[in-house]
Coordinates of C-alpha atoms in Angstrom, one line a residue:
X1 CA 89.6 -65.2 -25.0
X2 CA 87.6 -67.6 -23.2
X3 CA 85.1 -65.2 -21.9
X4 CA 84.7 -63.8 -25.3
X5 CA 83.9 -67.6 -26.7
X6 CA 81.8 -68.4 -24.0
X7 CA 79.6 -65.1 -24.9
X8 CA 79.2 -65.8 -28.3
X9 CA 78.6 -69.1 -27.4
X10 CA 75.1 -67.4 -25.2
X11 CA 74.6 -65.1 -27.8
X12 CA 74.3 -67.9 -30.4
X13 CA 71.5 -69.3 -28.6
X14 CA 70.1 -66.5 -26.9
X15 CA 66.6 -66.5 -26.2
X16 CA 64.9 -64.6 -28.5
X17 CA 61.3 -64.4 -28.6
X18 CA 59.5 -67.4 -28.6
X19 CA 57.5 -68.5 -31.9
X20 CA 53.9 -69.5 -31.6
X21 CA 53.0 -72.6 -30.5
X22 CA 56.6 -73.9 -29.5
X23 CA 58.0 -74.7 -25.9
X24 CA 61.7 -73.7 -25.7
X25 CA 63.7 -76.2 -23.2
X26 CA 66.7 -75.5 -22.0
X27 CA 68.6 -78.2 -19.4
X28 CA 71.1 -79.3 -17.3
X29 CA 72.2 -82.8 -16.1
X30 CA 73.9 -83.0 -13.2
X31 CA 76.6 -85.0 -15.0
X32 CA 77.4 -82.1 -17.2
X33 CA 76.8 -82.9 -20.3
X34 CA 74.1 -80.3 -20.6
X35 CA 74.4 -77.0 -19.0
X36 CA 71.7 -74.2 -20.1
X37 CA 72.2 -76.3 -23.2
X38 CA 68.9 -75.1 -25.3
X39 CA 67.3 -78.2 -27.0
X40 CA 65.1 -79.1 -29.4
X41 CA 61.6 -77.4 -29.6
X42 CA 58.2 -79.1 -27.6
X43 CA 55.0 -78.4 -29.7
X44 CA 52.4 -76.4 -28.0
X45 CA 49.0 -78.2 -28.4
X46 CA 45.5 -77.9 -27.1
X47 CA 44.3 -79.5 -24.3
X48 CA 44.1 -79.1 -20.5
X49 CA 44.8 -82.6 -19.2
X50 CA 48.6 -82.7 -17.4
X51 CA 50.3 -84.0 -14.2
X52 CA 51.4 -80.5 -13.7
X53 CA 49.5 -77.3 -14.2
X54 CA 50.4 -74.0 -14.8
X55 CA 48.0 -71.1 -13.7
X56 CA 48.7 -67.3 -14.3
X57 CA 45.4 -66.5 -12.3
X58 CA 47.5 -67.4 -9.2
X59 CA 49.6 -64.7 -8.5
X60 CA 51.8 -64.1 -5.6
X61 CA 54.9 -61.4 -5.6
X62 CA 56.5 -59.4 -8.5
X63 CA 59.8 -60.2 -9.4
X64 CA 62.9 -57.8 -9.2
X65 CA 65.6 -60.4 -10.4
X66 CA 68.6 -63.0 -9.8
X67 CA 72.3 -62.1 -9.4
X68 CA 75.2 -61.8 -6.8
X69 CA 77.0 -59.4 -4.6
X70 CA 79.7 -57.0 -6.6
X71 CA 82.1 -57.7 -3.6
X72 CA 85.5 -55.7 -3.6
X73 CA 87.2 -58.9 -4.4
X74 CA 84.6 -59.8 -7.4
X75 CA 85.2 -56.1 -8.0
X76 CA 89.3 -56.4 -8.1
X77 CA 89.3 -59.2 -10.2
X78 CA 87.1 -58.0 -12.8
X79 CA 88.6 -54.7 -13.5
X80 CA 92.0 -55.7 -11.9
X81 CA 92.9 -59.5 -13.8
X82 CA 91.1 -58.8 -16.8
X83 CA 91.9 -56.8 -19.7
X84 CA 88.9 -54.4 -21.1
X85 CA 87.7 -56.9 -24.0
X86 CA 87.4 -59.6 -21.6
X87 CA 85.9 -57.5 -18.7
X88 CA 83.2 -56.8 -20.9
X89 CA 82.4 -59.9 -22.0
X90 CA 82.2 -61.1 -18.9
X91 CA 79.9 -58.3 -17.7
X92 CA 77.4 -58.9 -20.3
X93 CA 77.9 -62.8 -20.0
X94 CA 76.2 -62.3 -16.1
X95 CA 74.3 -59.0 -16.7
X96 CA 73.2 -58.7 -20.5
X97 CA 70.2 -60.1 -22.1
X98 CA 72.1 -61.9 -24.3
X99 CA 73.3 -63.7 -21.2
X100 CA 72.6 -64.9 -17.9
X101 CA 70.6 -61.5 -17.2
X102 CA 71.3 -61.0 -13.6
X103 CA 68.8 -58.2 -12.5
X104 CA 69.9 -57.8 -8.6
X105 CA 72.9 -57.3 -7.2
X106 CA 74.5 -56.3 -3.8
X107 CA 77.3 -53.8 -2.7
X108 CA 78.9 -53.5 0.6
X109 CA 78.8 -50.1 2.6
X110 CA 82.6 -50.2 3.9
X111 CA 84.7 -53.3 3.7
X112 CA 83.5 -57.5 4.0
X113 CA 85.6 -60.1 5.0
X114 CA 86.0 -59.9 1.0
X115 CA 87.8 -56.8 0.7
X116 CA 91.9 -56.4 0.3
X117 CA 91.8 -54.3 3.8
X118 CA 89.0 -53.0 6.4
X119 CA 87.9 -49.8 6.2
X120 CA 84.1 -47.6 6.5
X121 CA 84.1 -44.6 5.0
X122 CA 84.8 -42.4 7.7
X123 CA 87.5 -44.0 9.4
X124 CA 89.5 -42.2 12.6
X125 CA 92.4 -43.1 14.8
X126 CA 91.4 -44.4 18.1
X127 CA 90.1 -41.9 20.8
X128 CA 88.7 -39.8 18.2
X129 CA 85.2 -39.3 16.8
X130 CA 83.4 -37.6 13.6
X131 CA 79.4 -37.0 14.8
X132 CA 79.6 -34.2 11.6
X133 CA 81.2 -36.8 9.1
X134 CA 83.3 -34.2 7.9
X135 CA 85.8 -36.7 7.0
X136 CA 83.3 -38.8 5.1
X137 CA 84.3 -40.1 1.4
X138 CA 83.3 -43.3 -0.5
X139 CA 86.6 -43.1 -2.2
X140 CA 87.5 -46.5 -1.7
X141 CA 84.3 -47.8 -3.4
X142 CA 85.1 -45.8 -6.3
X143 CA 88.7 -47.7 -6.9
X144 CA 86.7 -51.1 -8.7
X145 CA 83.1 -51.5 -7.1
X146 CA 81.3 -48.4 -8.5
X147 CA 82.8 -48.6 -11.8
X148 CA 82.4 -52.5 -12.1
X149 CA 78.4 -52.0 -10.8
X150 CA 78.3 -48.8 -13.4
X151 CA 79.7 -51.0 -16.3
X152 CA 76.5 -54.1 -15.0
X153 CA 73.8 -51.3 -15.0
X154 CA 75.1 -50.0 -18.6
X155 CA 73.9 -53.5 -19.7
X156 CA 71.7 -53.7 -18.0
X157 CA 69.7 -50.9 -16.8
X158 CA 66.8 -52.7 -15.1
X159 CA 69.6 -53.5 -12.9
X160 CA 68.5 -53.4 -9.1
X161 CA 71.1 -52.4 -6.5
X162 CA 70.6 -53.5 -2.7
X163 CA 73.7 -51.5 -0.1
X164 CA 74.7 -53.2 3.1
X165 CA 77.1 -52.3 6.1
X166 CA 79.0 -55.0 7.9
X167 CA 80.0 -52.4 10.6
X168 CA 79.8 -48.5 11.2
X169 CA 82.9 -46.8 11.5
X170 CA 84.9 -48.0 14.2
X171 CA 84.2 -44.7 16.2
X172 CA 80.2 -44.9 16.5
X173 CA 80.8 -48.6 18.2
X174 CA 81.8 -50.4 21.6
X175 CA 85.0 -51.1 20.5
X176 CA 86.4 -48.5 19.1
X177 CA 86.7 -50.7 16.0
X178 CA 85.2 -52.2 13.0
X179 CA 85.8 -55.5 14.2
X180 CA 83.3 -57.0 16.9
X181 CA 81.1 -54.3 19.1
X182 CA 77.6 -53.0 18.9
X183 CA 76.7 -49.4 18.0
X184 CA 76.5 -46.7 20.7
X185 CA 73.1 -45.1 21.5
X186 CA 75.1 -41.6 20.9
X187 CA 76.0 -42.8 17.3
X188 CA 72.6 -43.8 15.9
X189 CA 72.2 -40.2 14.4
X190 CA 75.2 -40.4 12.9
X191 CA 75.2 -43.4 12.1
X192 CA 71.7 -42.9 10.0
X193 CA 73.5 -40.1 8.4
X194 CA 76.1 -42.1 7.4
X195 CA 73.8 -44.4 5.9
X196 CA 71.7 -41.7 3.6
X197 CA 75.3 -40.1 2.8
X198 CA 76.1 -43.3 1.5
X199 CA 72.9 -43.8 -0.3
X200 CA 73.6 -40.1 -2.3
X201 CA 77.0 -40.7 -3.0
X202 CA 76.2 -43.9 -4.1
X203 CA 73.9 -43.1 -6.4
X204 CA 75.3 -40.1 -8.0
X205 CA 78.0 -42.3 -9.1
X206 CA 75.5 -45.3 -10.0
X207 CA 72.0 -44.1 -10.6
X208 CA 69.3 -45.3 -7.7
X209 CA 70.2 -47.4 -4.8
X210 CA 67.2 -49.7 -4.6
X211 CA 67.0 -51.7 -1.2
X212 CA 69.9 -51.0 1.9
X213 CA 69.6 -53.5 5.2
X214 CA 70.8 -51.0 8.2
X215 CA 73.2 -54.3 8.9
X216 CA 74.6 -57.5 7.5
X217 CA 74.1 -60.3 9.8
X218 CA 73.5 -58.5 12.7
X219 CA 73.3 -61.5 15.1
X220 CA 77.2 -62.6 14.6
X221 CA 80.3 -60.7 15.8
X222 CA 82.9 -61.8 13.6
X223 CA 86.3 -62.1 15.5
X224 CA 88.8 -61.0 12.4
X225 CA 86.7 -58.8 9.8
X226 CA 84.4 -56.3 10.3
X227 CA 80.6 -57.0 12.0
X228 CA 78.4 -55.3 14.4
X229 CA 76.1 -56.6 16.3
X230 CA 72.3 -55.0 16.8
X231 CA 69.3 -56.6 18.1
X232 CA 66.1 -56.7 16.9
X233 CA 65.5 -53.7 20.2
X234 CA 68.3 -51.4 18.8
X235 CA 67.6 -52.2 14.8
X236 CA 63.9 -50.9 15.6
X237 CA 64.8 -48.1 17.7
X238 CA 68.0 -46.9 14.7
X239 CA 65.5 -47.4 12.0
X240 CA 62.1 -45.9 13.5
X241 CA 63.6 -43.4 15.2
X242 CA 66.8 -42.1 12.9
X243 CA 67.1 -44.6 9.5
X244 CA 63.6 -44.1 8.8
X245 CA 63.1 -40.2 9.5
X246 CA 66.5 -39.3 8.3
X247 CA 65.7 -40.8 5.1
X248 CA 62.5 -39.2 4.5
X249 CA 64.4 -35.8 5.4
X250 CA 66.5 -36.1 2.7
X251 CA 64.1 -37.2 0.1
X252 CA 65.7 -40.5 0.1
X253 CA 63.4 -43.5 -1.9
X254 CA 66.0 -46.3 -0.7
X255 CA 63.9 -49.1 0.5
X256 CA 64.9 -50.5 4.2
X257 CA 65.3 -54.0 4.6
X258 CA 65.7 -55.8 8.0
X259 CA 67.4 -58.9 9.2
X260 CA 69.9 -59.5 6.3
X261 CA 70.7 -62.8 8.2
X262 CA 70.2 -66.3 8.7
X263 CA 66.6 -68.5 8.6
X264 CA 66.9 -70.1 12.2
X265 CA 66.1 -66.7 14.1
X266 CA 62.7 -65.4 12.3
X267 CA 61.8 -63.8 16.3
X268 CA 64.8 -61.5 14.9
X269 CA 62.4 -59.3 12.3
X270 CA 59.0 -60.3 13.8
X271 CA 60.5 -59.0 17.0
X272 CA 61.8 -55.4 14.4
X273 CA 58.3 -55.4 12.4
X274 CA 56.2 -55.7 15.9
X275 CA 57.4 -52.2 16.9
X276 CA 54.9 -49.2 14.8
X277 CA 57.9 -47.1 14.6
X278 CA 60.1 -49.6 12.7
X279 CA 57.3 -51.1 10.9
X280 CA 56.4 -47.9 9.3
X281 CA 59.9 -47.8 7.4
X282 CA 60.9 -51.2 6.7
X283 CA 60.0 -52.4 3.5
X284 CA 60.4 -55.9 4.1
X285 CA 62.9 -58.6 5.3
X286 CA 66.3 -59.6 4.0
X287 CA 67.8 -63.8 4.5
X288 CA 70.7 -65.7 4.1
X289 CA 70.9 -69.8 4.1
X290 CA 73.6 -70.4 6.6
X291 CA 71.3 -71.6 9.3
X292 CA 67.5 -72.3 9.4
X293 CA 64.9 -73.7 6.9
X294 CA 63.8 -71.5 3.6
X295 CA 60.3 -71.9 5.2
X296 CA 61.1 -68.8 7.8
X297 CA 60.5 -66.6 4.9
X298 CA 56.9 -67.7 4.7
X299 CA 56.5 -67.9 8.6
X300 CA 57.7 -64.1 9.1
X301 CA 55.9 -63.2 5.7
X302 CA 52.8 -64.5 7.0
X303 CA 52.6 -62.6 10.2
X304 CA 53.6 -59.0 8.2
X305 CA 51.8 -59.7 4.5
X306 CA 52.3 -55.8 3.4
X307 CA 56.5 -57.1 3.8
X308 CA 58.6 -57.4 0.7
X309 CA 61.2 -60.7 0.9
X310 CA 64.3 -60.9 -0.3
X311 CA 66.8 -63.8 -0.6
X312 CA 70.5 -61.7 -0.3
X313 CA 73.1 -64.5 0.8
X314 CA 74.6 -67.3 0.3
X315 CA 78.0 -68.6 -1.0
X316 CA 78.7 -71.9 -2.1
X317 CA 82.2 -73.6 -1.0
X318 CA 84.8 -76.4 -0.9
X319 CA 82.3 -77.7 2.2
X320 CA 79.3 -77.8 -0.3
X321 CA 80.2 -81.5 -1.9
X322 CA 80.5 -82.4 -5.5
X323 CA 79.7 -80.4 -8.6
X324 CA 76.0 -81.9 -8.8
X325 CA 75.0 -81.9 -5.0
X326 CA 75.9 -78.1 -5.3
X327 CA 74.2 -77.3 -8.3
X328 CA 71.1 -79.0 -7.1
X329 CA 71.2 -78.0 -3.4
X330 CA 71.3 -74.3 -5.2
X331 CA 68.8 -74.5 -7.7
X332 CA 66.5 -76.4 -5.2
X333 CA 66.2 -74.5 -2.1
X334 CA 67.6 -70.7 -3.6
X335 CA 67.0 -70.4 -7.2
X336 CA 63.2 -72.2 -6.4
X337 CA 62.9 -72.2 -2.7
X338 CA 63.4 -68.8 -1.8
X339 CA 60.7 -67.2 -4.6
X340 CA 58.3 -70.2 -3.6
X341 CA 58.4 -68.6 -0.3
X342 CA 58.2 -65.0 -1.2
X343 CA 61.0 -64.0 -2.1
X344 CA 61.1 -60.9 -4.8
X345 CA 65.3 -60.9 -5.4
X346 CA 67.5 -64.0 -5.0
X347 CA 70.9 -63.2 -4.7
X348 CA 74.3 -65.3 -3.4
X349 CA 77.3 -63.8 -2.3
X350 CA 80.6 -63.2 -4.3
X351 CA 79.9 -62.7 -7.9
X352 CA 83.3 -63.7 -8.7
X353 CA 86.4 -65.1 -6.4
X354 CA 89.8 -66.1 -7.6
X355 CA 91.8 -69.7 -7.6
X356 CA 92.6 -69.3 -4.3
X357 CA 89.0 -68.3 -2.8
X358 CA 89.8 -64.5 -2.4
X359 CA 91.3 -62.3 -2.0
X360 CA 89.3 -61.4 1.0
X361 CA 91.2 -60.8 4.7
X362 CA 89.3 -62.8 7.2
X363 CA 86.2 -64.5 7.2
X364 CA 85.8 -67.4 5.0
X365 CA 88.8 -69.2 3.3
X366 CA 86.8 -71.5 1.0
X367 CA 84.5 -69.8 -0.1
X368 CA 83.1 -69.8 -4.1
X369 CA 82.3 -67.1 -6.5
X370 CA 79.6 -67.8 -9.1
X371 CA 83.1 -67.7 -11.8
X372 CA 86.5 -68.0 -10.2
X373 CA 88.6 -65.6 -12.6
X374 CA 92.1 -66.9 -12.7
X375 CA 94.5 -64.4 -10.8
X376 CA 97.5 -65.2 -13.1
X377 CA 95.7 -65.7 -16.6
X378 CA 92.3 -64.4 -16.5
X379 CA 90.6 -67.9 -17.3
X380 CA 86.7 -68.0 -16.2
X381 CA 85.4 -70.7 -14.8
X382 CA 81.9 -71.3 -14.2
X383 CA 80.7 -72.3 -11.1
X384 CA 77.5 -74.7 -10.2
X385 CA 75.6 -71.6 -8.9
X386 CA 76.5 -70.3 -12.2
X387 CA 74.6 -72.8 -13.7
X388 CA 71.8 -72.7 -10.7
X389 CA 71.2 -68.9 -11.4
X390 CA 70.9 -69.1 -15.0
X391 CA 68.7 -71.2 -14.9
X392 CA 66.0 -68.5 -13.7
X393 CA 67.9 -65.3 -14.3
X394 CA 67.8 -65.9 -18.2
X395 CA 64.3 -66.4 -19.0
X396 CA 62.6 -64.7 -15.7
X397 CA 62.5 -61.0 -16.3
X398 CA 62.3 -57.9 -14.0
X399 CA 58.7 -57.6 -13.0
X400 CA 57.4 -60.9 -13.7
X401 CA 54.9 -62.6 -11.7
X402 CA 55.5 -65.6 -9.8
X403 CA 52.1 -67.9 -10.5
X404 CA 50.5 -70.9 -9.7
X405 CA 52.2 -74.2 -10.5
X406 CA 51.7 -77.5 -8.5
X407 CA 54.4 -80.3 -8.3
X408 CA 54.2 -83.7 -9.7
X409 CA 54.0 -86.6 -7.1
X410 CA 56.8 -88.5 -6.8
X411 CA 59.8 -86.2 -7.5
X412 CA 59.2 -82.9 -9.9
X413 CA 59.5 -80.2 -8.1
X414 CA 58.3 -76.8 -10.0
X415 CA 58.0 -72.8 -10.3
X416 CA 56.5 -70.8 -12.6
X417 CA 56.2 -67.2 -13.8
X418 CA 54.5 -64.8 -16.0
X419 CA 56.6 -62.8 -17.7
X420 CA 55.5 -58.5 -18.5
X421 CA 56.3 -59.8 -22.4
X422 CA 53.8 -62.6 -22.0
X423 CA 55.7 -65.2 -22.0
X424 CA 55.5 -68.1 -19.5
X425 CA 58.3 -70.1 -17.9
X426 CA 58.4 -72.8 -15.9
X427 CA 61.4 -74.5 -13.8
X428 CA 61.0 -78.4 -13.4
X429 CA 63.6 -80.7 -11.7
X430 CA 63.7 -84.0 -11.2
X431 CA 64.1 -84.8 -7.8
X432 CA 63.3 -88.7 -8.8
X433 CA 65.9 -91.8 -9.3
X434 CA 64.4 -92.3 -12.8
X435 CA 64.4 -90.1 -15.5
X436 CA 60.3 -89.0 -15.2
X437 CA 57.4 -88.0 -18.0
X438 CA 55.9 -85.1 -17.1
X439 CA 53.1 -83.2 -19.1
X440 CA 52.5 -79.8 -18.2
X441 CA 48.9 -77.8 -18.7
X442 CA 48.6 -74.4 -19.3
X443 CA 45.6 -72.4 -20.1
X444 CA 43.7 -74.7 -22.1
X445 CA 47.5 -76.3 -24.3
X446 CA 49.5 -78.7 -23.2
X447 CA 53.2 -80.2 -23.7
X448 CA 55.3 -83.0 -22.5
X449 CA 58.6 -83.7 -22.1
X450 CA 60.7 -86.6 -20.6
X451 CA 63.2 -85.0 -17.7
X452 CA 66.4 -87.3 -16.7
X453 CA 66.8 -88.0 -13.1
X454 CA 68.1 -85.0 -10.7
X455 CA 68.2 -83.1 -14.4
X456 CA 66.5 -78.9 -14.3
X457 CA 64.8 -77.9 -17.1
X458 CA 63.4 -74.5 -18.2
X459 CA 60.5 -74.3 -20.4
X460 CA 59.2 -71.2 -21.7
X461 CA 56.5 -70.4 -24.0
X462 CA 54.3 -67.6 -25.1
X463 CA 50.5 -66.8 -23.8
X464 CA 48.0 -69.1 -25.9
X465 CA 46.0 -66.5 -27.8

């Protein structure tokens, strides 16, 4: 019931499009009492003087969208601890229009850390090996994960889906194993078959499969869940010389991404983009926050300008402090850092965990879903990254621009899109330790608005005519 009450509750104050000459605001404090709570409307005047200006002639990358990973455990959960009224509430709570709108999400290739067990999708006993794949079946995917991303693309069909491996069957590695090892040099055709058999199967059960990184995280050998380690040498050789071909072969429009790991190591996908063969077939470069500075995304983005970015991990945690210190942390340096350098998709990690932070088997024990759904009741809760997303995934649309918008000295930090409707939106928070007056200028109008300290607001307004 409470899914179904907080939906109405979106729906009630859905934005719907914006009337002339108003500025709709909608904010959160980081004391609560306001979350994505729309307020009262700012008038829209002319004039060009502001401490902050917003300029659509300054455009930098195309949007695809905001969301979170459709994990087996987010998966379970939703289709497992809720019953089908509240399963599709919730769905069109994250994914509908009349919600938080998430346009990106990400599915794993074989098991995480957050699956019930650890399997790949052509698993075989030890000592034995499958170079045809004739044992090859995404069955397991097909239990919650396929049908839970099906359901999110029925609401939302602008819905972009990124694939990622956290190891090749156990048989192409080192080990034997899904856990720890690095590919062998005999497996990297099969491997890239595996790959674009995954991308097919995938996608006749889903529609497209948008972006796939060849590995998550390939720089980390986990000791008790599956990973596989590949360095930037071996990820250009698979992709140049099997990923990239064998996808072309089969007719395969998959984007490849690189990296899919960490900010600290950007030599990682300069070292993968400096080799022609490589270069030709990656798209661009995938991140995650658990190390490093967002800036890396500029650095590496700088040296390869034809490279898409994308933001693709990050989880928040009982480590990540009070309810407000996560909820700014996320909104500063994901929700605005990441597209302020670059990056086309931001996406964290489990879309939704349970009470106990799973279920996963290994890995992280702490970890947070964007919700936590109640194993024993179905409650929702929503998390700060919840609250973080929304407040960009609700009002910035598939194929928006990202445009010009400067900061005001002294604490509000800022982005700003153009949206394919026309509409404008800008993200303000207060980084101050006083609530701030800001006034914001945008193509000859103006409006102003008073923002409490460490508050987030979202203004959006349509093009001046």
């Amino acid at each position: 019931m409470r899914a179904v009450l907080a939906l109405a509750l979106l729906a009630a104050t859905a934005a719907a499009p914006v009337p002339p000459s108003q500025v709709e605001v909608w904010l959160t404090l980081p004391d609560k009492s306001a979350l994505l709570a729309r307020q009262a409307p700012l008038p829209l005047k002319r004039g060009t003087a502001g401490t902050i200006t917003v300029d659509p002639a300054k455009r930098y990358q195309r949007m695809v969208g905001f969301g979170a990973a459709i994990t087996d455990a987010s998966a379970y959960l939703i289709q497992r601890r809720l019953n089908s009224q509240h399963r599709t509430a919730l769905l069109r709570e994250l994914f509908g229009s009349e919600g938080l709108g998430f346009a990106f999400t990400r599915l794993t290739v074989g098991a995480s850390d957050f699956s019930r067990s650890h399997y790949s999708y052509d698993d075989m006993p030890k000592g034995q090996t499958d170079p045809g794949l004739s044992r090859f079946s995404i069955a397991p995917a097909r239990e919650d994960v396929l049908p839970t991303a099906r359901a999110a693309r029925t609401i939302n069909p602008e819905l972009a889906v990124m694939i990622s491996p956290w190891s090749a069957p156990g048989w192409m590695k080192s080990t034997d194993s899904l856990v720890k090892g690095t590919l062998l040099e005999t497996a990297y055709a099969p491997f890239a078959r595996y790959l674009g058999k995954t991308v097919q199967a995938f996608a006749a059960e889903i529609g497209p499969i948008d972006y796939l990184s060849i590995q998550n995280e390939p720089d980390f050998e986990p000791e008790d869940y599956p990973g596989m380690r590949l360095s930037a040498a071996q990820r250009a050789r698979i992709i140049g010389d099997h990923v990239g071909p064998e996808f072309a072969r089969m007719g395969l429009k998959t984007k490849i991404l690189d990296w899919d790991h960490n900010w600290d190591k950007p030599e990682h996908p300069l070292g993968t983009l400096a080799d022609p063969a490589a270069n030709r077939y990656v798209a661009g470069v995938a991140w995650h926050c658990y190390g490093g500075d967002v800036s890396a995304q500029s650095k590496v983005r700088d040296a390869f300008p034809d490279k898409e970015v994308f933001f693709t991990e990050c989880s928040g945690g009982n480590w990540s402090g009070p309810w407000a210190d996560s909820w700014s942390w996320t909104l500063r340096t994901l929700v605005m850092g990441a597209p302020r350098n670059w990056a086309r998709g931001v996406l964290l990690w489990n879309l939704a965990l349970d009470e106990k932070y799973g279920p996963h088997l290994g890995g992280c024990g702490d970890c947070r879903g964007v919700v936590t759904i109640d194993s024993r009741t179905g409650a929702i809760t929503r998390n700060p990254e919840y609250y973080a997303l929304g407040q960009a995934s609700r009002f910035v649309r598939p194929g928006a621009w990202r445009i010009g918008a400067t900061n005001e000295p002294g604490g509000i930090e800022t982005i700003a899109y153009a949206n394919p409707d026309g509409s404008r939106v800008l993200i303000a928070f207060n980084a101050a330790a006083a609530a701030r007056d800001l006034t914001v200028s945008a193509e000859g109008h103006r409006f102003a608005y008073r923002l409490a300290p460490q508050g987030a607001a979202t203004f959006r307004w349509q093009r001046p005519r």
